[in-house]
Amino acid sequence: MTLSGFLVQLLNGLVDASSLFLVASGLSLIFGVTRIMNFAHGSFYMLGVYVSYSMVSYIGDTVGGFWAAIVLSSLIVALLGALIEIVILRRVYRAPELFQLLATFSLVLILQDVVLSIWGPEDLFGPRAPGLTGSVEILGRNFPQYNLVMIVIGPAVLGALWLLLNKTRWGVLIRAATQDREMVSALGVNQAWLFTSVFALGCFLAGLGGALQEPRIPANLALDLESVGTAFVVVVVGGMGSIPGAFLAALLISVIKALCIALGTIDVFGMSFSMSKLTLVVEFLVMAIVLVIRPWGLLGKPPAEARNDYAAEIPLKPSSPILRKVAVGLVALLVLIPVFQDSFPYAEIILVEILIAVLFAASLHFVMGPGGMHSFGHAAYFGLGAYGAALLVVNWKLPMELALIVGPLLAVLGAIVFGWFSVRLSGVYLAMLTFAFAQIVWSIVYQWDAVTGGSNGIFGVWPSDWLSSSTALYYLTLAIVLAGVLVLRRILFAPFGLALRAARDSSLRADAIGIDVKRIQWAAFVVAGLFGGIAGAVYVFSKGGISPEAIGVARSIDGLVMVLLGGVQTLLGPIVGASIFTWLHDAVARETDYWKAVLGMIILMIVLLFPAGIVGSLGHLWQWVKQRQLPKAKKRGGAL
């Protein structure tokens, strides 16, 4: 590697750092004030690219017109963000943080199909910036002029934000709300409009980051999820709510990624190693290392105890006799499904998918509900179980029955390692560390061509001959899922489950009575990983193979949506949520090309109507009805 090559790659890293900082700073502001984990932030970045493409195409022929189009595009995105905050997000501020996340996820689905309907599915290449189409020579290498401007824009925005937050009354209110938003409200500040203005500013920064990328990258529908994952990483590494921290993290990650490209292939102890392959996962490696060493980020502060605006959940209770009879009847109905195969030929196939989703969601619920640990990377265990079973069948030629038993042990091994680090964190930092581990697993699977098949995956993993029919596979899946759900339920009412819930409700009190909180939580990760791996192993035999797409970010998000739709603090929640989500996903996708928007609107309606999840909200409604009926019953008893 020459000095000129190294310098050019370093400059490329600074360009990426500026762009990444613009998006991450907006996300950091929004979270710091509203405490909403805005999963739709990447959608506003994507909108910035698309709106800028249209605006620059109309008025961007001149230098002044181009920069006016960039600013105007960012303002349009900010106005849209303010409208969404007023109409939708204000109604979920008092809901638990995870339900706020679910609401923003529904916005991702809706906005993606809105963009699809307006600009179409094709990649759109915008014009280059007038006056900055050339390049400058640096040590014999050409470097684009526009990229030099991008390097300056990042620090300039950082300086402007510093002045805004430190030299204006509005900025003081923002910093105060970041520290204690309840106290700001108690002092008479209009909290609603403060939230709206901050959300609009965050969306403006995301739109600006996207608009400035229009001359560099094509506008495409994958930009939302690609950008939001990296932006979350930057915010967490820098420290939640810290703008300088976000800048430092963006700089650190982008420069390391650029250096990996510059180093290329290196020799270590006689072995060649491609550093460029690390670019897919370097940000997650950095985040994992930073969070293990400094759990609240580079410039963040230890989180203070939050004031909850919602009542604590009542303890879990065993099922009532009526509910048990309903469950037995439902199982009997599922057993009889193949009898009606002629009338419903597709029933067995969709039910296998639903059952796998139920087991996957139940395993995630085990750590999220009773365990109180938010996991954004549960797809790692699903993928490890699936690839473990597939490799045993394809490479080791083991029978399916043995692969189903041994394959998920790879997920257990992953849960042992990942869980040991994860339980030392809490809240958003724990969730993002699990997300980092999942992305590391995905990156290894995606690039290890010799073992996992790389991007092509592993195929030809079919069930044994006695399971060749769809009916036999359905019954096996039903038996495995029923056994898994019952075992997880039994664990929750065993002493281990009681200790796990005690650690969730009050770790200090649990520790005071002799419960080893970290060990209990670590064991919960292992249990959840085991059953998540079993779900993956069943999946690979139902599909005949596995690829990296099946274990990516979308799988983890789907699991979160399933658990939250049903209700985190209910045992039936993941079962109901997984069943409804999988069925809706299949039914809506077959009816319209814009199925994501329809699904997103349905999820959003459920969040607004059932803020505790479907099962949780119905349970609260039932308790309210019983309490209303109790005085009437006493009056009738007194009259008699």
XYZ file of C-alpha atoms in Angstrom:
640
model
C 0.000 0.000 0.000
C 1.448 3.345 -1.101
C 1.255 6.581 0.852
C -1.010 8.136 -1.784
C -3.375 5.167 -1.684
C -3.492 5.289 2.096
C -4.246 9.035 2.081
C -7.033 8.706 -0.494
C -8.703 5.925 1.499
C -8.387 8.032 4.642
C -10.100 10.917 2.849
C -12.846 8.537 1.689
C -13.324 7.564 5.311
C -13.727 11.240 6.263
C -16.359 11.649 3.534
C -18.343 8.688 4.844
C -17.931 9.971 8.400
C -19.528 13.318 7.515
C -22.482 11.662 5.817
C -22.936 9.157 8.623
C -22.738 11.871 11.276
C -25.566 13.859 9.691
C -27.931 10.899 9.958
C -26.738 9.754 13.386
C -26.876 13.242 14.937
C -30.562 13.531 14.082
C -31.266 10.121 15.543
C -29.306 11.010 18.692
C -31.276 14.242 19.161
C -34.624 12.501 18.764
C -33.768 9.737 21.203
C -32.189 12.090 23.706
C -35.342 14.212 24.038
C -38.284 11.953 23.178
C -36.733 8.612 24.242
C -38.181 7.097 21.058
C -35.968 4.594 19.253
C -36.963 5.927 15.851
C -36.602 2.954 13.536
C -38.079 5.074 10.722
C -35.085 7.435 10.789
C -33.525 5.563 7.881
C -36.740 6.112 5.916
C -36.334 9.890 6.263
C -32.751 9.518 5.019
C -34.061 7.543 2.026
C -36.713 10.207 1.393
C -33.959 12.823 1.405
C -32.200 10.994 -1.435
C -35.381 10.572 -3.496
C -36.763 14.082 -2.946
C -33.348 15.542 -3.735
C -33.242 13.503 -6.953
C -36.519 15.115 -8.072
C -35.678 18.629 -6.878
C -32.174 18.661 -8.386
C -33.590 17.350 -11.675
C -35.954 20.360 -11.794
C -33.944 23.290 -10.408
C -30.396 21.982 -9.953
C -28.861 23.054 -13.262
C -26.895 25.873 -11.636
C -24.709 25.972 -8.533
C -27.246 28.026 -6.608
C -30.132 25.881 -7.811
C -28.388 22.682 -6.726
C -27.753 23.833 -3.164
C -31.230 25.337 -2.955
C -32.627 21.954 -3.999
C -30.584 20.234 -1.272
C -31.890 22.569 1.453
C -35.465 22.490 0.118
C -35.434 18.680 0.032
C -34.276 18.568 3.651
C -37.033 20.992 4.680
C -39.671 18.858 2.948
C -38.469 15.802 4.858
C -38.505 17.828 8.114
C -42.095 18.965 7.512
C -43.166 15.387 6.812
C -41.432 14.263 9.994
C -43.204 16.949 12.034
C -46.555 15.911 10.588
C -45.935 12.246 11.431
C -44.876 13.181 14.968
C -48.030 15.237 15.547
C -50.482 12.776 14.021
C -49.003 9.440 15.112
C -46.096 9.477 17.532
C -47.664 11.803 20.100
C -50.140 9.033 20.804
C -47.452 6.522 21.793
C -45.117 8.631 23.956
C -46.523 7.163 27.169
C -46.389 3.597 25.876
C -43.432 1.353 26.761
C -40.356 2.027 24.622
C -40.652 -1.209 22.663
C -44.175 -0.356 21.504
C -42.859 2.998 20.309
C -40.287 1.044 18.331
C -43.091 -1.062 16.833
C -44.955 2.091 15.778
C -41.868 3.465 14.018
C -41.309 0.088 12.347
C -44.805 0.296 10.868
C -43.813 3.692 9.461
C -40.824 2.036 7.740
C -43.169 -0.327 5.895
C -45.590 2.462 4.955
C -42.952 4.949 3.783
C -41.134 2.336 1.719
C -44.247 1.592 -0.315
C -45.042 5.312 -0.602
C -41.610 5.781 -2.184
C -42.206 2.731 -4.382
C -45.513 4.125 -5.656
C -44.042 7.575 -6.446
C -40.579 6.817 -7.849
C -40.878 3.146 -8.822
C -38.620 0.155 -8.074
C -35.659 1.097 -10.270
C -32.443 2.651 -8.984
C -32.334 6.365 -9.840
C -29.041 8.062 -10.649
C -29.110 11.808 -10.054
C -26.997 14.481 -11.774
C -23.658 15.523 -10.393
C -23.237 18.749 -8.442
C -22.691 21.744 -10.811
C -19.281 23.314 -10.335
C -18.002 20.247 -8.468
C -17.857 17.681 -11.256
C -14.069 17.627 -11.473
C -11.320 16.297 -9.260
C -8.146 17.457 -7.574
C -4.815 15.664 -7.666
C -3.457 14.441 -4.314
C -0.026 12.777 -4.471
C -0.674 11.662 -8.024
C -4.222 10.392 -7.396
C -7.471 12.106 -8.369
C -9.989 12.861 -5.660
C -13.509 14.229 -6.419
C -14.088 17.878 -5.583
C -17.570 17.141 -4.232
C -16.100 14.717 -1.702
C -13.850 17.476 -0.352
C -16.946 19.611 0.229
C -18.584 16.688 2.017
C -15.602 16.444 4.382
C -16.134 20.087 5.394
C -19.925 19.823 5.791
C -19.778 17.317 8.683
C -17.678 19.464 11.065
C -19.650 22.550 9.962
C -22.932 20.911 10.990
C -21.334 19.801 14.275
C -20.340 23.394 14.996
C -23.803 24.691 14.092
C -25.443 22.135 16.382
C -23.088 23.075 19.216
C -24.022 26.745 18.860
C -27.708 25.868 18.676
C -27.639 23.658 21.769
C -25.408 25.873 23.884
C -26.155 29.469 22.856
C -29.941 29.494 22.377
C -32.835 29.113 24.804
C -34.305 26.363 22.639
C -31.006 24.507 22.802
C -30.955 24.798 26.586
C -34.447 23.295 26.708
C -33.308 20.433 24.481
C -30.341 19.680 26.737
C -32.554 19.912 29.799
C -35.088 17.532 28.275
C -32.272 15.127 27.449
C -31.330 15.075 31.147
C -34.824 15.111 32.702
C -37.819 15.669 30.443
C -40.341 15.220 33.300
C -38.775 18.130 35.170
C -38.855 20.269 32.022
C -42.582 19.606 31.722
C -43.099 20.402 35.439
C -41.449 23.795 34.910
C -44.157 24.746 32.419
C -42.385 24.104 29.112
C -44.724 23.033 26.292
C -43.333 19.546 26.018
C -45.435 18.550 22.993
C -44.093 21.319 20.758
C -40.558 20.817 22.052
C -40.787 17.180 20.970
C -42.210 18.164 17.583
C -39.460 20.707 16.908
C -36.723 18.274 17.906
C -38.237 15.516 15.775
C -38.406 17.913 12.825
C -34.759 18.909 13.333
C -33.722 15.257 13.499
C -35.612 14.518 10.283
C -34.050 17.602 8.655
C -30.577 16.246 9.443
C -31.510 12.800 8.104
C -32.954 14.376 4.952
C -29.863 16.558 4.577
C -27.628 13.513 4.899
C -29.626 11.759 2.180
C -29.877 14.796 -0.107
C -26.116 15.336 -0.019
C -25.600 11.717 -1.042
C -27.707 12.133 -4.208
C -24.703 12.919 -6.481
C -22.723 10.008 -4.986
C -25.124 7.055 -4.756
C -28.260 5.940 -6.612
C -31.621 6.298 -4.889
C -32.951 2.825 -4.062
C -35.468 1.193 -1.743
C -32.832 -0.531 0.415
C -31.370 2.693 1.777
C -33.696 2.873 4.789
C -32.650 -0.344 6.526
C -29.028 -0.007 5.400
C -28.677 3.443 6.943
C -30.690 3.055 10.139
C -28.678 0.068 11.377
C -25.384 1.905 10.982
C -26.864 5.105 12.447
C -27.986 3.227 15.564
C -24.483 1.798 15.895
C -22.930 5.266 15.705
C -25.345 6.695 18.289
C -24.716 3.831 20.716
C -20.941 3.852 20.271
C -20.811 7.628 20.759
C -23.218 7.584 23.701
C -26.991 7.981 23.567
C -27.918 11.659 23.233
C -24.325 12.873 22.749
C -23.824 14.851 19.506
C -19.996 15.078 19.866
C -20.030 11.371 20.680
C -21.910 10.659 17.461
C -19.326 12.635 15.485
C -16.439 10.818 17.162
C -18.067 7.417 16.587
C -18.829 8.182 12.926
C -15.226 9.258 12.438
C -13.845 6.178 14.188
C -16.014 3.669 12.323
C -15.612 5.254 8.886
C -11.849 5.609 9.162
C -11.405 2.007 10.358
C -13.576 0.800 7.480
C -11.533 2.845 4.991
C -8.288 1.472 6.406
C -9.595 -2.074 6.021
C -10.122 -1.378 2.331
C -6.687 0.222 2.026
C -4.903 -2.716 3.672
C -6.500 -5.244 1.323
C -5.124 -8.747 1.839
C -2.526 -9.216 4.559
C -0.478 -12.208 5.682
C -0.719 -13.279 9.321
C 1.510 -16.204 10.389
C 1.646 -17.439 6.820
C -2.122 -17.173 6.295
C -3.724 -14.690 3.909
C -6.536 -12.634 5.373
C -8.734 -10.217 3.425
C -9.222 -7.092 5.538
C -11.706 -5.719 2.992
C -14.189 -8.415 4.014
C -14.372 -6.811 7.445
C -16.130 -3.782 5.961
C -19.452 -5.631 6.206
C -19.137 -6.000 9.952
C -16.485 -3.571 11.201
C -19.014 -1.160 12.757
C -20.559 -3.990 14.757
C -17.170 -5.220 15.921
C -16.343 -1.681 17.070
C -19.676 -1.403 18.870
C -19.251 -4.755 20.605
C -15.758 -3.837 21.799
C -16.774 -0.354 22.983
C -19.865 -1.586 24.851
C -17.941 -4.333 26.602
C -15.282 -1.847 27.762
C -17.494 1.218 28.283
C -21.181 0.159 28.451
C -22.623 3.667 27.909
C -20.535 4.622 24.867
C -17.501 6.797 24.291
C -18.944 10.119 25.487
C -22.188 8.915 27.024
C -23.173 8.929 30.668
C -24.492 6.066 32.803
C -28.292 6.026 32.345
C -30.366 7.333 35.242
C -33.307 5.461 36.680
C -36.334 6.108 34.471
C -39.703 7.216 35.756
C -42.341 4.853 34.375
C -45.610 6.349 33.210
C -47.361 2.980 33.152
C -48.299 0.574 35.892
C -46.168 -2.447 36.669
C -47.350 -5.754 35.279
C -49.140 -8.126 37.627
C -47.381 -11.451 38.332
C -47.934 -14.289 35.878
C -50.654 -16.714 36.867
C -51.326 -20.306 35.803
C -53.978 -20.727 33.125
C -57.601 -20.803 34.210
C -59.655 -23.982 33.578
C -61.521 -22.243 30.761
C -58.278 -21.231 29.034
C -56.929 -24.762 29.342
C -60.050 -26.161 27.697
C -59.726 -23.627 24.876
C -56.055 -24.609 24.416
C -56.945 -28.318 24.268
C -59.656 -27.579 21.720
C -57.242 -25.534 19.605
C -54.657 -28.336 19.655
C -57.351 -30.830 18.654
C -58.310 -28.559 15.757
C -54.690 -28.332 14.633
C -54.420 -32.128 14.749
C -57.474 -32.418 12.499
C -56.265 -29.899 9.893
C -54.891 -32.555 7.474
C -58.365 -34.116 7.332
C -59.527 -31.022 5.443
C -56.561 -30.954 3.072
C -58.747 -31.294 -0.028
C -60.706 -28.179 0.923
C -57.686 -26.211 2.175
C -54.596 -27.540 0.316
C -52.449 -24.604 1.417
C -53.305 -24.924 5.124
C -50.491 -27.303 6.104
C -47.827 -25.174 4.417
C -48.852 -21.891 6.016
C -49.399 -23.562 9.391
C -45.850 -24.966 9.347
C -44.575 -21.404 8.836
C -46.830 -20.129 11.621
C -45.727 -22.861 14.022
C -42.027 -22.154 13.380
C -42.707 -18.457 13.943
C -44.518 -19.276 17.200
C -41.530 -21.189 18.585
C -39.123 -18.475 17.466
C -41.276 -15.748 19.052
C -41.776 -17.774 22.249
C -38.009 -18.171 22.638
C -37.477 -14.422 22.148
C -40.307 -13.665 24.578
C -38.551 -15.778 27.212
C -35.756 -13.204 27.533
C -37.809 -10.106 26.711
C -40.893 -10.662 28.888
C -40.012 -12.662 32.006
C -36.321 -11.842 31.569
C -36.775 -8.115 30.902
C -33.830 -8.123 28.462
C -34.451 -6.572 25.058
C -32.804 -8.516 22.253
C -32.504 -7.090 18.731
C -30.410 -9.992 17.472
C -32.381 -13.155 18.124
C -31.956 -14.139 14.471
C -28.406 -15.195 15.391
C -29.664 -18.260 17.260
C -32.238 -19.052 14.586
C -29.470 -18.927 11.987
C -26.951 -20.923 14.014
C -29.507 -23.674 14.591
C -30.489 -23.715 10.918
C -26.913 -23.764 9.598
C -25.858 -26.277 12.251
C -28.538 -28.739 11.114
C -27.864 -28.087 7.424
C -24.100 -28.636 7.747
C -24.616 -31.887 9.649
C -26.834 -33.239 6.880
C -24.911 -31.958 3.850
C -21.284 -32.190 5.002
C -21.376 -34.847 7.708
C -24.154 -36.917 6.095
C -25.985 -37.324 9.385
C -29.671 -38.310 9.298
C -32.295 -35.617 9.734
C -33.405 -36.919 13.132
C -29.913 -36.579 14.599
C -29.334 -33.209 12.923
C -32.518 -31.873 14.523
C -31.109 -32.746 17.930
C -27.443 -31.792 17.475
C -27.833 -28.784 15.138
C -29.410 -26.436 17.715
C -26.413 -27.038 20.016
C -24.512 -24.603 17.803
C -27.107 -21.987 18.781
C -26.572 -22.917 22.435
C -22.836 -22.339 22.014
C -23.520 -18.930 20.475
C -25.926 -18.042 23.285
C -23.334 -19.009 25.900
C -20.764 -16.662 24.363
C -23.065 -13.788 23.406
C -25.144 -13.995 26.559
C -22.093 -13.758 28.833
C -21.308 -10.297 27.443
C -24.905 -9.151 26.954
C -26.132 -9.622 30.524
C -23.535 -7.123 31.718
C -25.466 -4.365 29.939
C -29.059 -3.168 30.106
C -31.672 -1.294 28.109
C -30.761 0.018 24.674
C -27.099 -0.894 25.089
C -27.943 -4.553 25.729
C -30.303 -4.577 22.734
C -27.676 -3.074 20.427
C -24.987 -5.484 21.610
C -27.237 -8.427 20.713
C -27.816 -6.741 17.357
C -24.048 -6.497 16.850
C -23.560 -10.192 17.612
C -26.319 -11.112 15.155
C -24.703 -9.055 12.407
C -21.335 -10.648 13.121
C -22.924 -14.086 12.711
C -24.601 -12.958 9.491
C -21.320 -11.589 8.131
C -19.466 -14.837 8.840
C -22.209 -16.888 7.178
C -22.348 -14.521 4.208
C -18.597 -14.570 3.515
C -17.477 -18.086 4.532
C -18.061 -19.604 1.099
C -16.115 -22.797 1.752
C -18.335 -23.828 4.674
C -21.677 -22.002 4.557
C -21.942 -21.525 0.798
C -21.623 -17.762 1.178
C -24.429 -15.688 -0.321
C -25.861 -18.774 -2.068
C -26.452 -20.643 1.192
C -26.906 -24.387 1.638
C -29.622 -26.284 -0.211
C -30.721 -29.873 -0.670
C -31.473 -30.287 3.044
C -34.617 -32.392 2.825
C -36.457 -34.369 5.501
C -36.135 -38.141 5.826
C -38.258 -40.380 3.621
C -40.878 -40.938 6.302
C -41.362 -37.172 6.442
C -41.490 -36.616 2.699
C -45.199 -35.806 2.737
C -46.393 -32.386 3.845
C -48.742 -33.992 6.371
C -45.966 -35.908 8.142
C -43.766 -32.799 8.301
C -46.702 -30.802 9.623
C -47.329 -33.248 12.459
C -43.623 -33.311 13.369
C -43.480 -29.507 13.413
C -46.667 -29.368 15.512
C -45.240 -31.844 18.037
C -41.899 -30.006 18.320
C -43.511 -26.579 18.707
C -46.073 -27.769 21.258
C -43.340 -29.436 23.293
C -41.123 -26.335 23.074
C -43.870 -23.921 24.147
C -44.924 -26.161 27.034
C -41.334 -26.553 28.248
C -40.759 -22.792 28.140
C -43.992 -22.252 30.035
C -43.073 -24.865 32.634
C -39.672 -23.237 33.160
C -41.321 -19.897 33.897
C -43.325 -21.383 36.781
C -40.347 -23.364 38.104
C -37.982 -21.845 40.708
C -35.664 -20.757 37.894
C -38.493 -18.835 36.223
C -39.472 -17.193 39.507
C -35.863 -16.120 40.061
C -35.694 -14.760 36.509
C -38.811 -12.650 37.032
C -37.499 -11.465 40.385
C -34.299 -10.287 38.692
C -36.382 -8.452 36.106
C -38.588 -6.681 38.656
C -35.794 -5.660 41.030
C -32.245 -6.817 40.504
C -31.126 -5.204 43.784
C -33.724 -7.045 45.873
C -33.081 -10.291 44.003
C -29.371 -9.968 44.684
C -30.063 -9.167 48.344
C -31.938 -12.457 48.871
C -29.138 -14.491 47.337
C -30.122 -14.770 43.658
C -27.163 -14.609 41.285
C -28.839 -12.205 38.848
C -26.237 -12.292 36.080
C -26.011 -16.074 36.114
C -29.801 -16.422 35.991
C -30.011 -14.002 33.059
C -27.139 -15.750 31.301
C -28.929 -19.082 31.665
C -32.086 -17.460 30.252
C -30.127 -16.428 27.159
C -28.953 -20.011 26.731
C -32.485 -21.403 27.073
C -33.837 -18.880 24.586
C -30.967 -19.612 22.210
C -31.685 -23.347 22.373
C -35.336 -22.991 21.379
C -34.528 -20.323 18.801
C -32.030 -22.784 17.322
C -34.650 -25.548 17.281
C -36.967 -23.226 15.342
C -34.151 -22.624 12.840
C -33.442 -26.353 12.499
C -37.103 -27.110 11.764
C -37.165 -24.213 9.303
C -34.246 -25.516 7.252
C -35.950 -28.896 6.734
C -39.281 -27.296 5.881
C -37.660 -25.109 3.200
C -35.014 -27.535 1.962
C -32.181 -25.109 2.624
C -30.986 -21.915 4.280
C -29.388 -18.694 3.025
C -28.071 -15.535 4.731
C -31.228 -13.624 3.779
C -33.241 -15.848 6.124
C -31.167 -14.893 9.173
C -30.611 -11.188 8.547
C -31.917 -8.098 10.303
C -35.429 -8.732 8.993
C -35.695 -11.988 10.953
C -34.833 -10.253 14.230
C -37.277 -7.455 13.479
C -40.034 -9.943 12.645
C -39.489 -11.655 15.989
C -39.758 -8.337 17.824
C -42.944 -7.453 15.976
C -44.498 -10.826 16.813
C -43.763 -10.523 20.527
C -44.889 -6.903 20.742
C -48.066 -7.462 18.740
C -49.208 -10.162 21.132
C -47.935 -8.528 24.319
C -44.595 -8.758 26.082
C -45.897 -9.495 29.582
C -48.330 -12.253 28.613
C -47.573 -15.923 28.001
C -50.045 -16.099 25.121
C -48.652 -12.926 23.549
C -45.922 -14.444 21.363
C -48.235 -17.243 20.203
C -50.999 -14.857 19.148
C -48.590 -12.261 17.776
C -46.609 -14.769 15.692
C -49.791 -16.345 14.311
C -51.394 -13.037 13.340
C -48.222 -11.498 11.899
C -47.294 -14.544 9.799
C -50.839 -14.948 8.507
C -51.146 -11.229 7.698
C -47.761 -11.229 5.987
C -48.828 -14.113 3.746
C -52.399 -12.956 3.115
C -51.605 -9.319 2.365
C -48.548 -10.100 0.203
C -50.702 -12.242 -2.096
C -53.311 -9.506 -2.599
C -51.322 -6.375 -3.483
C -47.913 -5.180 -4.633
C -48.007 -2.602 -1.851
C -48.395 -5.182 0.878
C -45.811 -3.521 3.120
C -47.892 -0.354 3.408
C -51.048 -2.339 4.154
C -49.229 -4.457 6.742
C -47.670 -1.352 8.247
C -51.038 0.362 8.603
C -52.530 -2.724 10.232
C -49.628 -2.903 12.709
C -49.945 0.823 13.423
C -53.662 0.481 14.110
C -52.994 -2.422 16.469
C -50.361 -0.380 18.328
C -52.736 2.564 18.731
C -55.728 0.433 19.733
C -53.836 -2.148 21.821
C -50.899 -0.313 23.465
C -50.070 -3.364 25.612
C -50.299 -5.804 22.720
C -53.391 -7.698 21.617
C -53.432 -10.236 24.441
C -52.186 -7.768 27.045
C -54.812 -5.139 26.177
C -57.611 -7.705 26.076
C -56.449 -8.960 29.472
C -56.565 -5.435 30.898
C -60.042 -4.969 29.412
C -61.216 -8.226 31.013
C -59.873 -7.137 34.391
C -61.680 -3.793 34.051
C -64.946 -5.545 33.225
C -64.588 -7.842 36.244
C -63.897 -4.887 38.528
C -66.960 -3.089 37.186
C -69.133 -6.138 37.772
C -67.882 -6.771 41.320
C -69.783 -3.871 43.015
C -72.963 -4.915 41.236
C -72.584 -8.465 42.484
C -72.086 -7.204 46.054
C -75.237 -5.097 45.808
C -77.274 -8.061 44.601
C -75.840 -10.204 47.422
C -76.754 -7.534 49.991
C -80.296 -7.306 48.658
C -80.752 -11.038 49.080
